[in-house]
mmCIF file of C-alpha atoms in Angstrom:
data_model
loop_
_atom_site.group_PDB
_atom_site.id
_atom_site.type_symbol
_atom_site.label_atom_id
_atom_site.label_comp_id
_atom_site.label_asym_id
_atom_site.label_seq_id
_atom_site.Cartn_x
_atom_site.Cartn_y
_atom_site.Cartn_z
ATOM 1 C CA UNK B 1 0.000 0.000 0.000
ATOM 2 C CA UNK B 2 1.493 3.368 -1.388
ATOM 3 C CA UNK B 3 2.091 5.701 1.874
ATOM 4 C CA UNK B 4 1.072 9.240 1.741
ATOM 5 C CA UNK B 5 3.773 11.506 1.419
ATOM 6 C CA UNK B 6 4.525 12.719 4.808
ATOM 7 C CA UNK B 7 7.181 14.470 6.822
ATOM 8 C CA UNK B 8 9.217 12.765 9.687
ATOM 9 C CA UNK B 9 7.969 10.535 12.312
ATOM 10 C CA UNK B 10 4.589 10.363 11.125
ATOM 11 C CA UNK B 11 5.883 8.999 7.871
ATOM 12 C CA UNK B 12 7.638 6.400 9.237
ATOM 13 C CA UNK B 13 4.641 5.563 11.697
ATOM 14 C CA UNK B 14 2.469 4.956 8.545
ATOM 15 C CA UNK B 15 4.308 3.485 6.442
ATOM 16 C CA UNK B 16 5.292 0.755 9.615
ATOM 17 C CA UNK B 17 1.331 -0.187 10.371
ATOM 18 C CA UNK B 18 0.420 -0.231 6.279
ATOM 19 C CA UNK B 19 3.731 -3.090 6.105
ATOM 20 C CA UNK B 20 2.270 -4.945 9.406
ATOM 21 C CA UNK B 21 -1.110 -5.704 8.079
ATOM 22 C CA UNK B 22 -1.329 -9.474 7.619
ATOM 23 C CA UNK B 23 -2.599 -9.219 3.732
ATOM 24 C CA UNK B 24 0.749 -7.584 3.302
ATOM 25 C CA UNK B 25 2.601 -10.479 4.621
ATOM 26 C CA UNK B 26 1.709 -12.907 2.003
ATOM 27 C CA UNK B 27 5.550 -13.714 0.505
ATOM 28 C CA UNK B 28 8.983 -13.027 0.802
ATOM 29 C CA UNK B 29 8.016 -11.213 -2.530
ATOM 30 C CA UNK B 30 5.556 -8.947 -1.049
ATOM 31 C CA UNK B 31 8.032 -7.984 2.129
ATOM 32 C CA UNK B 32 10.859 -7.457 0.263
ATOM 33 C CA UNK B 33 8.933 -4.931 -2.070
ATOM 34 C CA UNK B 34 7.410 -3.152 0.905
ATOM 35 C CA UNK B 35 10.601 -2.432 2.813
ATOM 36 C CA UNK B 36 12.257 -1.129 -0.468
ATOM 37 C CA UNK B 37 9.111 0.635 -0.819
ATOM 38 C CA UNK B 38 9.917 2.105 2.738
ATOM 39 C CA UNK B 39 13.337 2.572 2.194
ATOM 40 C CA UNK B 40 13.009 4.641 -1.134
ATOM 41 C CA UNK B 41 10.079 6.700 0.613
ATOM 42 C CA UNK B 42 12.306 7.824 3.731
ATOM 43 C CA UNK B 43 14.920 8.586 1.594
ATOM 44 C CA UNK B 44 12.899 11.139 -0.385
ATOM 45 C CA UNK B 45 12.096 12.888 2.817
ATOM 46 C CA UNK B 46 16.568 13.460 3.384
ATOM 47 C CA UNK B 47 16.267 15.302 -0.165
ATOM 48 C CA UNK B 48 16.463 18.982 0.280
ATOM 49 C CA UNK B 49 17.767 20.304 -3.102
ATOM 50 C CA UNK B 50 20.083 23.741 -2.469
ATOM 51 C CA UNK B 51 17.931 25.817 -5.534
ATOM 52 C CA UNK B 52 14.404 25.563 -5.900
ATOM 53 C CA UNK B 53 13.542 23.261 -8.787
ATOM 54 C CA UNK B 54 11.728 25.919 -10.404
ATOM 55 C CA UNK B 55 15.084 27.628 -11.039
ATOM 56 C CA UNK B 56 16.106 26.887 -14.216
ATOM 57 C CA UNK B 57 19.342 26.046 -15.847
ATOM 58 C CA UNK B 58 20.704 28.938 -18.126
ATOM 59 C CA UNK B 59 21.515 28.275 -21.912
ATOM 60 C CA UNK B 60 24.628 29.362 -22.663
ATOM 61 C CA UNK B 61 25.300 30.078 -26.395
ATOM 62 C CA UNK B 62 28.675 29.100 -27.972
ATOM 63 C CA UNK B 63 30.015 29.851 -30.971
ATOM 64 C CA UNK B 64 33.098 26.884 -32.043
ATOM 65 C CA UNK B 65 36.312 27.845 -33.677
ATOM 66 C CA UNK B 66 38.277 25.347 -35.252
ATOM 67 C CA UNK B 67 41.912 26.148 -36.072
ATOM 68 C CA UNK B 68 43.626 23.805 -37.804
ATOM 69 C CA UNK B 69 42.403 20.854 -40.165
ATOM 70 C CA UNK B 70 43.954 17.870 -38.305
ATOM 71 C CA UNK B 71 46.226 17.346 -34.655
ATOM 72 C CA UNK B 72 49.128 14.981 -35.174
ATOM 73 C CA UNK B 73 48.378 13.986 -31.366
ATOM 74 C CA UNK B 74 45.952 11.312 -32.239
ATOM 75 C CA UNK B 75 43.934 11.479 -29.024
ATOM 76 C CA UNK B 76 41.370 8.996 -29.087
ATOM 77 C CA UNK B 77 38.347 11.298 -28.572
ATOM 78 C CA UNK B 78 38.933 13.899 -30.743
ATOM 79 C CA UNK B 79 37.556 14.111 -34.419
ATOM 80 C CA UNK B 80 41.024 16.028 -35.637
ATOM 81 C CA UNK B 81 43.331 12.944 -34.623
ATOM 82 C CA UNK B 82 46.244 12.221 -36.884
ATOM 83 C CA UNK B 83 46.808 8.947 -36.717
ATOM 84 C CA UNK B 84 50.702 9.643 -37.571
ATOM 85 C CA UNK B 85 52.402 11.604 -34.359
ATOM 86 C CA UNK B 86 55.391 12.969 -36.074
ATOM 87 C CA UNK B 87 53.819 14.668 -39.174
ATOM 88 C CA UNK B 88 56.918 16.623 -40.455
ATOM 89 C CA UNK B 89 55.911 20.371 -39.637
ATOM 90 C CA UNK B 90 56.199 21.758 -43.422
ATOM 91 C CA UNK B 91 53.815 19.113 -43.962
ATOM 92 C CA UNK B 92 51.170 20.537 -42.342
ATOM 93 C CA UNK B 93 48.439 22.097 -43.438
ATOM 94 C CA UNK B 94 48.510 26.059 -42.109
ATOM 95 C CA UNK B 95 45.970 27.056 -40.044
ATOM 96 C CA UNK B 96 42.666 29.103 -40.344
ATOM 97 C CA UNK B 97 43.612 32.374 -41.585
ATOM 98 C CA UNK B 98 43.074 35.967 -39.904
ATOM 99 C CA UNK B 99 40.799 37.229 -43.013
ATOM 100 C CA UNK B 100 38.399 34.819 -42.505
ATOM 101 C CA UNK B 101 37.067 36.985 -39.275
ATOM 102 C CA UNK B 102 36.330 39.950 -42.240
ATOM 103 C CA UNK B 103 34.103 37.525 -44.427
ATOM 104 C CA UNK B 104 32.194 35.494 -41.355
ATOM 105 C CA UNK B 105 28.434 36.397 -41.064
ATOM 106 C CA UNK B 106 28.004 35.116 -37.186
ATOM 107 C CA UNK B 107 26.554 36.198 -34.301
ATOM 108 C CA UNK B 108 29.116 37.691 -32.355
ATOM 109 C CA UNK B 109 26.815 38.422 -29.237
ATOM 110 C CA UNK B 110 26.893 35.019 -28.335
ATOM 111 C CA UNK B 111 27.675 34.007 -24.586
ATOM 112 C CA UNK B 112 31.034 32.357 -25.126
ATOM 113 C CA UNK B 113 33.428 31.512 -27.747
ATOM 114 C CA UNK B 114 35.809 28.605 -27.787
ATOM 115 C CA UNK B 115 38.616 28.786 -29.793
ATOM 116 C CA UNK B 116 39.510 25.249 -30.617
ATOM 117 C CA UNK B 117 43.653 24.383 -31.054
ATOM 118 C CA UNK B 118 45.680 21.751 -32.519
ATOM 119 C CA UNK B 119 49.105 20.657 -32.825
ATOM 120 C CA UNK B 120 49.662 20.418 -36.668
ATOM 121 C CA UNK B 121 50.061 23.956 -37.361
ATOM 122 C CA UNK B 122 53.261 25.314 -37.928
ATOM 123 C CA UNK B 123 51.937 29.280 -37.355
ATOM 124 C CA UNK B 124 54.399 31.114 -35.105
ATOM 125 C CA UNK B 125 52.503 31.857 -31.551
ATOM 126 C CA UNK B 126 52.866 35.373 -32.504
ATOM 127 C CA UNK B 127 50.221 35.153 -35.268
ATOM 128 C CA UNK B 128 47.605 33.354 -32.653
ATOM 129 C CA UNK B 129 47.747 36.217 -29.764
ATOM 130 C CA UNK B 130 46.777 38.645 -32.853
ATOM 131 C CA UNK B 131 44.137 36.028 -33.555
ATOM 132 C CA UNK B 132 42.784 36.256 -30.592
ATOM 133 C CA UNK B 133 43.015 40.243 -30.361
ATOM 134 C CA UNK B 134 41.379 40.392 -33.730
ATOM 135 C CA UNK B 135 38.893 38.009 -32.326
ATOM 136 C CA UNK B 136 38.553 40.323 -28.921
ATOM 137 C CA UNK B 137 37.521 43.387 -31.011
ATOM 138 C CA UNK B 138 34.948 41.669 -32.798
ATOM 139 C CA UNK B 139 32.990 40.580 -29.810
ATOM 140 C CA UNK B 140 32.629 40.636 -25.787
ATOM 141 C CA UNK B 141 31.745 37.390 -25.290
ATOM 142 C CA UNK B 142 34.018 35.004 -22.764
ATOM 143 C CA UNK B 143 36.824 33.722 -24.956
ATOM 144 C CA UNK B 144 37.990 30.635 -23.868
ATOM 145 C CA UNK B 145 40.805 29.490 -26.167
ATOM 146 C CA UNK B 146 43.983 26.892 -26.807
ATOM 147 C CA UNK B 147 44.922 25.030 -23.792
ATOM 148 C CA UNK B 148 47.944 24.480 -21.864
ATOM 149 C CA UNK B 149 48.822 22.033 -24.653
ATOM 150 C CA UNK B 150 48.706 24.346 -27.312
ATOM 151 C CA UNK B 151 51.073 26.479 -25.076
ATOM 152 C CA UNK B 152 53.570 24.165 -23.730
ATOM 153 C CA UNK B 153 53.701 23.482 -27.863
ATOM 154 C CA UNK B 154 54.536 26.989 -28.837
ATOM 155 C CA UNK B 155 57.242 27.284 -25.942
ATOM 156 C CA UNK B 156 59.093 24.366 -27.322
ATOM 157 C CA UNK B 157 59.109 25.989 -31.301
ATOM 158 C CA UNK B 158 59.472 29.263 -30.342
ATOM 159 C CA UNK B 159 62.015 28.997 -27.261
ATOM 160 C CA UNK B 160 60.253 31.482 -25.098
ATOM 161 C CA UNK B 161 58.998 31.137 -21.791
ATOM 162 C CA UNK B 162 55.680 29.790 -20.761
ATOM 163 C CA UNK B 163 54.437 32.355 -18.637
ATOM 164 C CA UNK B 164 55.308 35.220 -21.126
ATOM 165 C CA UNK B 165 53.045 33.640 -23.789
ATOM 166 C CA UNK B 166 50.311 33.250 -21.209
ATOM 167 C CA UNK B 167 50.650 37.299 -20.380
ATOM 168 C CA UNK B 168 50.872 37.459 -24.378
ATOM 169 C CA UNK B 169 47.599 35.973 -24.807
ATOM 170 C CA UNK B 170 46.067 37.650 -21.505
ATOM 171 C CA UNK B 171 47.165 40.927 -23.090
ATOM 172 C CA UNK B 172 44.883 40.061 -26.531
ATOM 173 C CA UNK B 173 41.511 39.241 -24.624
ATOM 174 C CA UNK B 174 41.261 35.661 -23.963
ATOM 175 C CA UNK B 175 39.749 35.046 -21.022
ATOM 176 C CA UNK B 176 40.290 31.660 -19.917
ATOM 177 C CA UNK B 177 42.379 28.551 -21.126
ATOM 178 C CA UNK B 178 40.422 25.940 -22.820
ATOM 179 C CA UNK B 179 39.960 22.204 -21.143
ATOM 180 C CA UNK B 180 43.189 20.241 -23.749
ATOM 181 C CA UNK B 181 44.449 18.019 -21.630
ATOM 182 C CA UNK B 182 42.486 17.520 -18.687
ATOM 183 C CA UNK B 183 40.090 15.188 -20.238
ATOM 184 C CA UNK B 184 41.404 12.615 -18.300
ATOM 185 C CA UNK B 185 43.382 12.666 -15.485
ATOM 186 C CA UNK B 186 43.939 9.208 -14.504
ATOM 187 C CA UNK B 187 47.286 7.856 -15.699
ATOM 188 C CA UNK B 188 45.862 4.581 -16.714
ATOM 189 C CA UNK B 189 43.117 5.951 -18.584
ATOM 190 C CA UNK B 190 44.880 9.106 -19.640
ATOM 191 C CA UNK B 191 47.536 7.021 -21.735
ATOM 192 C CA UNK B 192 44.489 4.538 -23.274
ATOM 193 C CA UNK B 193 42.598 7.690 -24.489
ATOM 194 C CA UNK B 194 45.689 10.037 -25.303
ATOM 195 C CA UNK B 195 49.464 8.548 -24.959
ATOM 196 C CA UNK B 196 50.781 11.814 -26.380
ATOM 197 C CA UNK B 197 49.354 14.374 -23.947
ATOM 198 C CA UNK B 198 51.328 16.471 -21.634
ATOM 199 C CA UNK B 199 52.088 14.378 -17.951
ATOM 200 C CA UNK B 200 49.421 15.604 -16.131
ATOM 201 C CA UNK B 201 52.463 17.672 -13.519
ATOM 202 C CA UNK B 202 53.312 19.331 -16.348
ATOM 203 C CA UNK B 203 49.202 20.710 -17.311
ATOM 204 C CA UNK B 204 48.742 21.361 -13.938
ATOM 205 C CA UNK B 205 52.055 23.653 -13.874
ATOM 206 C CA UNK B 206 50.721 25.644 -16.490
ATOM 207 C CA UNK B 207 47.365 25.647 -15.360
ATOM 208 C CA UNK B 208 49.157 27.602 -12.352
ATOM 209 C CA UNK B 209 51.314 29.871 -14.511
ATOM 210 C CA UNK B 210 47.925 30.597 -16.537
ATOM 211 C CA UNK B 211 46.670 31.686 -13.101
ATOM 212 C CA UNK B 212 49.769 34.269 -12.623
ATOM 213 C CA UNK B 213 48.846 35.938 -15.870
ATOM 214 C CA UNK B 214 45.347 36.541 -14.948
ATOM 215 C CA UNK B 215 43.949 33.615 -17.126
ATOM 216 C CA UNK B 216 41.092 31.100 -15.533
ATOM 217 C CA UNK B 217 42.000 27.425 -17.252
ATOM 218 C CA UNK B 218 38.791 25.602 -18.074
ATOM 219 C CA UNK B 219 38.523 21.880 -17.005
ATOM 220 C CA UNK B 220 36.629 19.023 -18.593
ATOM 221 C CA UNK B 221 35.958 15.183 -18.274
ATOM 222 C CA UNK B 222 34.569 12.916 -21.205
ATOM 223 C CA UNK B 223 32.103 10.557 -19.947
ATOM 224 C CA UNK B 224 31.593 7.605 -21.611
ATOM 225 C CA UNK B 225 29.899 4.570 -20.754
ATOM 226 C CA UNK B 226 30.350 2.693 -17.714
ATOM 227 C CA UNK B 227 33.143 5.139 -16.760
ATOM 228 C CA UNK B 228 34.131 4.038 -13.244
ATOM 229 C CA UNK B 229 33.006 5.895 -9.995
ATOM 230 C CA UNK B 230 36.350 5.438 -9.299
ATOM 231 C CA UNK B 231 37.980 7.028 -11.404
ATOM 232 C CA UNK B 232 35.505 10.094 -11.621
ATOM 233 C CA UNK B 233 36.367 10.822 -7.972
ATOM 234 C CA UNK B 234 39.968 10.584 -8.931
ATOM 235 C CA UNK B 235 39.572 12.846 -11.674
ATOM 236 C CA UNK B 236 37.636 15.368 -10.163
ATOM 237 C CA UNK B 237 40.078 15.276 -6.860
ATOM 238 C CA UNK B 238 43.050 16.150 -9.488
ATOM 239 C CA UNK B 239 41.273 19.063 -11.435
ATOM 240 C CA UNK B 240 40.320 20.366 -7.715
ATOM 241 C CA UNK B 241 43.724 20.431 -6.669
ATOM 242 C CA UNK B 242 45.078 22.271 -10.008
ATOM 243 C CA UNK B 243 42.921 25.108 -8.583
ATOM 244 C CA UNK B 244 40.289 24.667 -11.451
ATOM 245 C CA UNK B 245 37.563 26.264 -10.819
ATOM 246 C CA UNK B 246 35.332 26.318 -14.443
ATOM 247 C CA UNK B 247 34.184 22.881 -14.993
ATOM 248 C CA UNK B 248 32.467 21.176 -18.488
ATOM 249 C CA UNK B 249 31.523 17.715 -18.027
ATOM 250 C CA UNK B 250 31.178 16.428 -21.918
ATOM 251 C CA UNK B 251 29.197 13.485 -22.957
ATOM 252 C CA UNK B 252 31.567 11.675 -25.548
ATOM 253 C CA UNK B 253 29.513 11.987 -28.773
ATOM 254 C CA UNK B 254 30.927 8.664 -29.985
ATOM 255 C CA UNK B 255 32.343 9.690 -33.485
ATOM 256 C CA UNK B 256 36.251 9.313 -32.904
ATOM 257 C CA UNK B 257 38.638 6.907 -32.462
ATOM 258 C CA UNK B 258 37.078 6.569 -28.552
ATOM 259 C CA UNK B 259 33.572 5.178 -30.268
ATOM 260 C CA UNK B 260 34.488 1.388 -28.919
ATOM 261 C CA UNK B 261 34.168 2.539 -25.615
ATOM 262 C CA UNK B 262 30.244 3.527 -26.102
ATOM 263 C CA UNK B 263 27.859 6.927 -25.954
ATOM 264 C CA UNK B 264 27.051 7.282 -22.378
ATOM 265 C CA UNK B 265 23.665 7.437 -21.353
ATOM 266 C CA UNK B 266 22.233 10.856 -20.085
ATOM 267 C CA UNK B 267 21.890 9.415 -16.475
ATOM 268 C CA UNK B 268 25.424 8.677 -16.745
ATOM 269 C CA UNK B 269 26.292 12.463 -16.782
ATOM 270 C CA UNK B 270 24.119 13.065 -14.456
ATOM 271 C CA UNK B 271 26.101 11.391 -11.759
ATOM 272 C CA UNK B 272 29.601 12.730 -13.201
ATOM 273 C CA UNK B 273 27.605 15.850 -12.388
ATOM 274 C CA UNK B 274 26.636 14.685 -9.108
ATOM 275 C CA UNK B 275 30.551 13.495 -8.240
ATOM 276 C CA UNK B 276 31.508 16.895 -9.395
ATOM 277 C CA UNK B 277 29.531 18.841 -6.583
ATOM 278 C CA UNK B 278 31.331 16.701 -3.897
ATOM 279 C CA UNK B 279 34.411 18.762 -5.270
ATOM 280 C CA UNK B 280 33.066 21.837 -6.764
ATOM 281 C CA UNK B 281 30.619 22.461 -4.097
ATOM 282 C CA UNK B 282 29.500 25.337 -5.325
ATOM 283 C CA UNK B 283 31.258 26.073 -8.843
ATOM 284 C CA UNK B 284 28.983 26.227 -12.485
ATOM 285 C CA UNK B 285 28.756 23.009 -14.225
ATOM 286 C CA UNK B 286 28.991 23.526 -17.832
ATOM 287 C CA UNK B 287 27.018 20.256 -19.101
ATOM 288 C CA UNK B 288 27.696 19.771 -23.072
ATOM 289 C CA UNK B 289 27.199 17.150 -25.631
ATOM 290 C CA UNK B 290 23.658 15.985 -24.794
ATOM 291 C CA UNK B 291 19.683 16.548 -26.127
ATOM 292 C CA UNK B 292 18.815 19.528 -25.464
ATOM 293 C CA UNK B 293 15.444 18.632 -23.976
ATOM 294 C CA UNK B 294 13.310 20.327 -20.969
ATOM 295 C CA UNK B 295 13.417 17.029 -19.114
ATOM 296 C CA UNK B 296 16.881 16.499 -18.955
ATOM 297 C CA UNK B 297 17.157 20.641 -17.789
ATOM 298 C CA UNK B 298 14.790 19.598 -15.070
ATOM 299 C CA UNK B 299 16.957 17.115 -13.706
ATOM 300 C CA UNK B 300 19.960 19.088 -13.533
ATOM 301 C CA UNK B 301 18.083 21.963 -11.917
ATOM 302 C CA UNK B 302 18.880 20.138 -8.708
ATOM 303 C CA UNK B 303 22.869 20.586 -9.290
ATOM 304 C CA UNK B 304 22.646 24.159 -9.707
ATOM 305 C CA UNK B 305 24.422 25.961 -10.614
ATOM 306 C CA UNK B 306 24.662 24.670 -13.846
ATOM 307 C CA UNK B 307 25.094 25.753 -17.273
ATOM 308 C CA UNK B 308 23.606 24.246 -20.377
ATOM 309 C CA UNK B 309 25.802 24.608 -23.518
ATOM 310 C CA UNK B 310 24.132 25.064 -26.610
ATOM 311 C CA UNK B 311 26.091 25.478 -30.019
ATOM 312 C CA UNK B 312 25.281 28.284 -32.178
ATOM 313 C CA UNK B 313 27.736 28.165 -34.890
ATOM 314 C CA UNK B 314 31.108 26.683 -35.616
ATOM 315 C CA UNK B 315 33.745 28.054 -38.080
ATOM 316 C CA UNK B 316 36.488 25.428 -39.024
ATOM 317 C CA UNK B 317 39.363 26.102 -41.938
#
């Protein structure tokens, strides 16, 4: 017999004398279902979500630029993979060029713009801070571009030191560093997914140094399926201690090299999500990569405060 929904003692009065009435005793069946029944119904009374549920999750618009055609890194769950690590740099293709930004008919009011790296391009890092500045006057939404990847790449071809490319990019408008390389930050699963990404020490250094030059540093976790609790708290504990504070949990879309490990199901972010508040108490969760439908909004609510990212255009060379 379904209890009424009812607040502390009285609840669990009720729903004791409706489970000791003898037509309720029939079989093991019929207990077992009635204390599970109990147990599910006192646990709804323990929830006390921290935003009302009416509150709902902002849309934030993005607008995706791709730089470069291909990445020579080959990481497993991006679509620009090279499959060949050591693509001779004259090789490679150059990447998208600063006239473009004259010819492009996008929004530029949208909420945030990530500029999207690579490692195939042999541009000098010179010619990507003036990217980004020409970028900056076009727009004042939150530019969140190239990673700590992208930088530790242009202080080995140019020779010059970290931190000064950080200020360098700081002093062109970008606002925070994007997510590259903290996908994953378990060793075991970081060198499955992507053998040729920076040792973790090293992205968290720069993650620091990014800090020092008045850059935020985005970071991210792919989800796929059956991802390990595990290894989700382990993740999460590492970005925390980097001092991350801007957090995207992405729902691997299943179209890369990764797509043997499976499209996780939306319930599946949800308790990355949840995982993430035991670390990020009170941080935005930037939830990409699935439907966007009301009723998965409505579940999230109770994470708040979250963010719902939304694509509204992508530009790639």
């Amino acid at each position: 017999m379904l209890c009424h929904r009812l607040t502390g003692h009285d609840a669990r009065e009720r729903c004791a004398e409706s489970s000791s009435r003898p037509e309720e005793k029939a079989g093991t069946g019929r207990r077992v279902s009635n204390v599970l029944l109990k147990n599910v119904i006192e646990a709804s009374l323990l929830i006390h979500p921290a935003y009302s549920i009416a509150d709902p999750v902002r849309t934030v618009r993005v607008g995706k630029v791709t730089t470069v055609k291909r990445c020579w890194m080959g990481c497993l769950f991006c679509t620009l993979a090279d499959p060949v690590p050591n693509t001779p740099l004259p090789l490679t293709p150059p990447g998208l060029r600063l006239n473009i930004l004259d010819t492009l008919t996008v929004d530029w009011h949208v909420d945030r713009i990530k500029i999207r790296g690579g490692l195939s391009s042999n541009d000098p890092p010179d010619y990507w801070i003036h990217w980004v500045k020409a970028l900056r006057e076009r727009t004042t939404a939150v530019l969140q571009g190239f990673s700590a990847v992208e930088v530790y790449q242009w202080h080995l071809t140019s020779q010059r030191p970290i931190l000064e490319l950080l200020r360098h990019l700081k002093w062109a408008g970008l606002d925070r560093l994007g997510p590259g390389g903290s996908e994953m930050l378990v060793d075991r699963w970081r060198y499955a997914w992507a053998p040729y990404r920076l040792p973790i020490e090293t992205w968290a250094h720069i993650v620091q140094w990014a800090a020092e030059a008045g850059l935020e540093t985005t970071g991210t976790l792919i989800v796929v399926a059956d991802l390990p609790t595990e290894v989700i708290h382990r993740h999460w504990a590492r970005l925390r201690d980097a001092g991350v504070h801007h957090i995207e949990i992405k729902a691997f879309h299943g179209e890369s090299g990764l797509a043997s490990w499976g499209r996780p199901h939306g319930w599946e972010i949800y308790e990355a999500a949840t995982i993430a508040r035991d670390y990020f108490p009170t941080e935005t969760l930037a939830i990409s990569g699935l439907p966007d439908h009301p009723d998965w909004r409505q579940i999230f609510t109770a994470l708040q405060p979250v963010h719902w990212l939304t694509t509204a255009w992508e530009v790639t060379p």
